[in-house]
Coordinates of C-alpha atoms in Angstrom, one line a residue:
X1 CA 47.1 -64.6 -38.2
X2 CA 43.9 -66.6 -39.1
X3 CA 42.0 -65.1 -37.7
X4 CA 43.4 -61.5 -39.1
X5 CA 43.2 -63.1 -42.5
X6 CA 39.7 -64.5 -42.2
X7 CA 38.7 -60.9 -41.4
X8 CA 40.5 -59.3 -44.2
X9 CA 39.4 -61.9 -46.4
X10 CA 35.1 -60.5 -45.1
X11 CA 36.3 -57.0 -45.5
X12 CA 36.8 -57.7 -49.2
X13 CA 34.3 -59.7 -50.0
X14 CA 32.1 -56.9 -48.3
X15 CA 34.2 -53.7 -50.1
X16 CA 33.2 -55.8 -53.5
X17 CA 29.6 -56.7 -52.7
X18 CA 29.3 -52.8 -51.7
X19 CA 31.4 -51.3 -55.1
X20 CA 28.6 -53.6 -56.7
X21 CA 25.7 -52.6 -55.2
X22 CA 27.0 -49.2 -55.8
X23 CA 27.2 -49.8 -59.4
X24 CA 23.8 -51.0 -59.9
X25 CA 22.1 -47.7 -58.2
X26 CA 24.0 -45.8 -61.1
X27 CA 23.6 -47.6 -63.8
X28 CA 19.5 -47.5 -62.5
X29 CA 20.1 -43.7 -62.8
X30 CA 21.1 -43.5 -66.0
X31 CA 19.5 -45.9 -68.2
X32 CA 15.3 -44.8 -67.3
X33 CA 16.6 -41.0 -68.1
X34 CA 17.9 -41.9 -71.6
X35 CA 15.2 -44.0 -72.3
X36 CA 13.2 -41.4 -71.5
X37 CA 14.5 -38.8 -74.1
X38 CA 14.7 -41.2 -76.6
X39 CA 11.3 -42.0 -76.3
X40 CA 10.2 -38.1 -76.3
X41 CA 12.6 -37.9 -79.8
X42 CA 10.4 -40.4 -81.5
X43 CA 7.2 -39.2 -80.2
X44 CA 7.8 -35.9 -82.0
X45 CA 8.9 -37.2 -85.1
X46 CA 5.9 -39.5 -85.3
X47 CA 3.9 -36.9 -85.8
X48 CA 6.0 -35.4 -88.5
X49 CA 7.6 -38.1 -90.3
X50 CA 6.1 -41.7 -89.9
X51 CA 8.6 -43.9 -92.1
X52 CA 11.3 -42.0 -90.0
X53 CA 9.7 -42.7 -86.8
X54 CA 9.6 -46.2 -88.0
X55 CA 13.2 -46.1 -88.2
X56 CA 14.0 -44.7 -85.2
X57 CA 11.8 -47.8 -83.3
X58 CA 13.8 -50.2 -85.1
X59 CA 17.4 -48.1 -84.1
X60 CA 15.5 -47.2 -80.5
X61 CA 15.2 -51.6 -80.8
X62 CA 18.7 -52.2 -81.3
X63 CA 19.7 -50.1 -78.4
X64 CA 17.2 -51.6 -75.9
X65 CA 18.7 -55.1 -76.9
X66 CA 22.1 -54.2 -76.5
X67 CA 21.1 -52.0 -73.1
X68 CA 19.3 -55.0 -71.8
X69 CA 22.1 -57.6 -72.8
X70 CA 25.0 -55.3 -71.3
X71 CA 22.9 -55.5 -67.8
X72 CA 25.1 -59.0 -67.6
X73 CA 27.9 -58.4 -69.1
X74 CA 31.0 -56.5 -67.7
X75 CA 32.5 -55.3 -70.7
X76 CA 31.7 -55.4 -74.5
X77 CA 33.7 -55.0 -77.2
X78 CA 34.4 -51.5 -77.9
X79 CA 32.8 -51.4 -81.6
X80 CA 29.4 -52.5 -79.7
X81 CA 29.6 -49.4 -77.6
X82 CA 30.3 -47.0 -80.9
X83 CA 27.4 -48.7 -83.2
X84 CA 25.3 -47.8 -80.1
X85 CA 26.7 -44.5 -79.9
X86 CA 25.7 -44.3 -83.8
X87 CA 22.6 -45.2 -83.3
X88 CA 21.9 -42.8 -80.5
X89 CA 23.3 -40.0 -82.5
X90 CA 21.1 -41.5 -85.6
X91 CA 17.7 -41.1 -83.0
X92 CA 19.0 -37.1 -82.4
X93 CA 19.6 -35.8 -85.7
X94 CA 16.0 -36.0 -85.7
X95 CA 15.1 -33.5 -83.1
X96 CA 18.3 -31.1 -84.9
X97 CA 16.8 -27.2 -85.9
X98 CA 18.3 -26.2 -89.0
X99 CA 20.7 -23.8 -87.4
X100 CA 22.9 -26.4 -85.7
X101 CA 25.9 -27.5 -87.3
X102 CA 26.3 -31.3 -86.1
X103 CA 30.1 -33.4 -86.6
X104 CA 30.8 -36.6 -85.1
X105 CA 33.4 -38.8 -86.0
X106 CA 32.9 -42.4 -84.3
X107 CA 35.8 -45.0 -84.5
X108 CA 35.5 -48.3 -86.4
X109 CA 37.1 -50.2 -84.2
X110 CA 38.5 -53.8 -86.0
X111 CA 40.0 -54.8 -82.3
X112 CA 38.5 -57.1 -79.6
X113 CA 39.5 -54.6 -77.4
X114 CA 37.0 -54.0 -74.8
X115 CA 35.1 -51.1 -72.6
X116 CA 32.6 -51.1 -69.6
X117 CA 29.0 -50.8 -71.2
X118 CA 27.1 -47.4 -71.8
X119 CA 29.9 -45.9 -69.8
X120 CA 30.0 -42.6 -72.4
X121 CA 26.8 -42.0 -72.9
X122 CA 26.2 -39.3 -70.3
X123 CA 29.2 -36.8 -71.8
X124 CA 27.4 -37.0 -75.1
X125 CA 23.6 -37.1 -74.1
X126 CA 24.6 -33.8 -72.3
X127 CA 25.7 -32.1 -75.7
X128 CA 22.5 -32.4 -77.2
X129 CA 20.4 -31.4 -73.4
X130 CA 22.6 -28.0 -73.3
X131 CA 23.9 -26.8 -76.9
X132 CA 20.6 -26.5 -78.7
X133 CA 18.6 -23.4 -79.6
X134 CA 16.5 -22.5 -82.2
X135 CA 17.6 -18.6 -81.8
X136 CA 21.2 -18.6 -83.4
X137 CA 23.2 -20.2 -85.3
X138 CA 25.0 -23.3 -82.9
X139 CA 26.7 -26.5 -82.9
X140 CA 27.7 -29.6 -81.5
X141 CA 31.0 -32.1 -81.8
X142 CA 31.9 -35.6 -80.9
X143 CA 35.1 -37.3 -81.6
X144 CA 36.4 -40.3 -80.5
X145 CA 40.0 -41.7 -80.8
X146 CA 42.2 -45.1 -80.2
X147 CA 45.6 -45.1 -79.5
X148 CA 47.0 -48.5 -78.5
X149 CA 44.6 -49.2 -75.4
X150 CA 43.9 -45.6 -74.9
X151 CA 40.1 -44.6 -75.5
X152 CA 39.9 -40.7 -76.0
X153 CA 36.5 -39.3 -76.0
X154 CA 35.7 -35.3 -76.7
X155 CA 32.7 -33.3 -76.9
X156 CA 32.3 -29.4 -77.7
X157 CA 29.3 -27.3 -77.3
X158 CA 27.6 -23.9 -76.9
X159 CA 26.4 -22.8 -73.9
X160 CA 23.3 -21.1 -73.6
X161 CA 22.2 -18.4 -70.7
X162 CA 18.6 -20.0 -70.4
X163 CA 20.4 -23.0 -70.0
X164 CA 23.0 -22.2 -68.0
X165 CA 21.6 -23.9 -64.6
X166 CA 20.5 -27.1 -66.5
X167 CA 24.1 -27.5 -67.0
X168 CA 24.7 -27.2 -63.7
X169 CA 22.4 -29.8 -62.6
X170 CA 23.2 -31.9 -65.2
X171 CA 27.0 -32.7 -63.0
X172 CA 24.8 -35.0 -60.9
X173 CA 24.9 -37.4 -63.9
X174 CA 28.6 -36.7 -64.7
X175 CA 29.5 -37.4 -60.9
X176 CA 27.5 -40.5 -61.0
X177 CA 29.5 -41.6 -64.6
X178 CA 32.7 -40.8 -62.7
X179 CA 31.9 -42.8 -59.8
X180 CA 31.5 -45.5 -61.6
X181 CA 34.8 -44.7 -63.9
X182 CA 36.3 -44.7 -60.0
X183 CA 35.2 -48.1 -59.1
X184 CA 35.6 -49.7 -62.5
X185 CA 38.7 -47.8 -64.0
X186 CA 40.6 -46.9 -60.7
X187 CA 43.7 -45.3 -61.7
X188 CA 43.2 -45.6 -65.1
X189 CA 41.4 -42.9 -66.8
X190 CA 41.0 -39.2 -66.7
X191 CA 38.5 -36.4 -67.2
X192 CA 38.6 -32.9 -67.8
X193 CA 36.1 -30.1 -68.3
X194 CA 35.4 -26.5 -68.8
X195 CA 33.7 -23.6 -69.7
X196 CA 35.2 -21.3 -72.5
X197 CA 33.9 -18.5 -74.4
X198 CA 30.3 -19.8 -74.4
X199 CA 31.6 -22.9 -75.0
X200 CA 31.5 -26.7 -72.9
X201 CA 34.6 -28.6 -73.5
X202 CA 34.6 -32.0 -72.3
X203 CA 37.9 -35.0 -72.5
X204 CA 37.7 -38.6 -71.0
X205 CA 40.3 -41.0 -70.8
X206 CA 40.4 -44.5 -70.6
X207 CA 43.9 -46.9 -70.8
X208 CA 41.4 -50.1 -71.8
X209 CA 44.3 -52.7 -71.1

């Protein structure tokens, strides 16, 4: 028996160091990638609109501090993750034709309830990657809800045929976001998506308890 329990008691000290491991390869994925686009955004509107550009450094700021801080933290309180969210959604505006019709409504959340860090940023970056076009009229929504300890998080978007494939591709960064909802929300959140009439509908889940 001690020796069973010494070995189960290695097993999951080695299933947690792996699970960690695991989530510091994804979270590596994702946060170069949105740096990156945010970067691109604020390149083009320097050239356009400099007070604007100045801005988005000082929003672009705020998110590296709070992407940089979360890097030691577990969880944050939620209404850390929406002003981030805000201030993402702030940076794209910018980059917006004037065909798009744009509708987010982000919670104000007056709880200490709390979520796993840049955890939703993936579902909404990918509105903005796949449901733009300068060709027709188009356009994007983000809600998010609370209910008790449940986090609700919905996306809509058009889908474009040139763009098609890039939303295909794009799943690699959903299936690394749901991995890490596996390891960090076992049991305890869902997601759904599909395709609709040229439309992407998205829904995540989360019972924050």
């Amino acid at each position: 028996m001690r020796k069973w329990n010494r070995e189960e008691k290695n097993n999951s000290i080695l299933r947690e160091e792996k699970a960690k491991a695991e989530l510091m390869t994804l979270k590596a994925q994702i946060h170069p990638h949105f740096f990156f686009n945010t970067l691109n955004t604020i390149y083009a509107l320097s050239h356009s609109d400099v007070p604007q550009s100045q801005e988005a450094l000082l929003k672009l700021s705020k998110m590296m501090r709070f992407a940089m801080n979360e890097e030691n933290r577990e969880k944050v309180k939620l209404q850390e993750e929406m002003e981030f969210i805000k201030n993402y959604l702030d940076l794209m505006k910018h980059r917006l034709p004037t065909n798009v019709g744009f509708k987010a409504d982000i919670l104000d959340v007056k709880s200490d309830i709390e979520i796993v860090p840049m955890i939703l940023l993936t579902f909404i970056e990918n509105c903005f990657k796949h449901g733009i076009t300068t060709e027709k009229p188009c356009g994007i929504s983000i809600e998010t809800q609370l209910k008790g300890t449940t986090f609700t998080l919905k996306t809509q978007n058009d889908i474009f045929e040139n763009k098609a494939n890039a939303l295909d591709s794009s799943e690699i960064g959903i299936d690394n976001t749901v991995r890490r909802l596996d390891i960090l929300y076992p049991q305890n959140y869902t997601y759904r998506s599909h395709k609709e009439n040229g439309t992407y509908y998205c829904e995540l889940q989360i019972n924050l308890k």
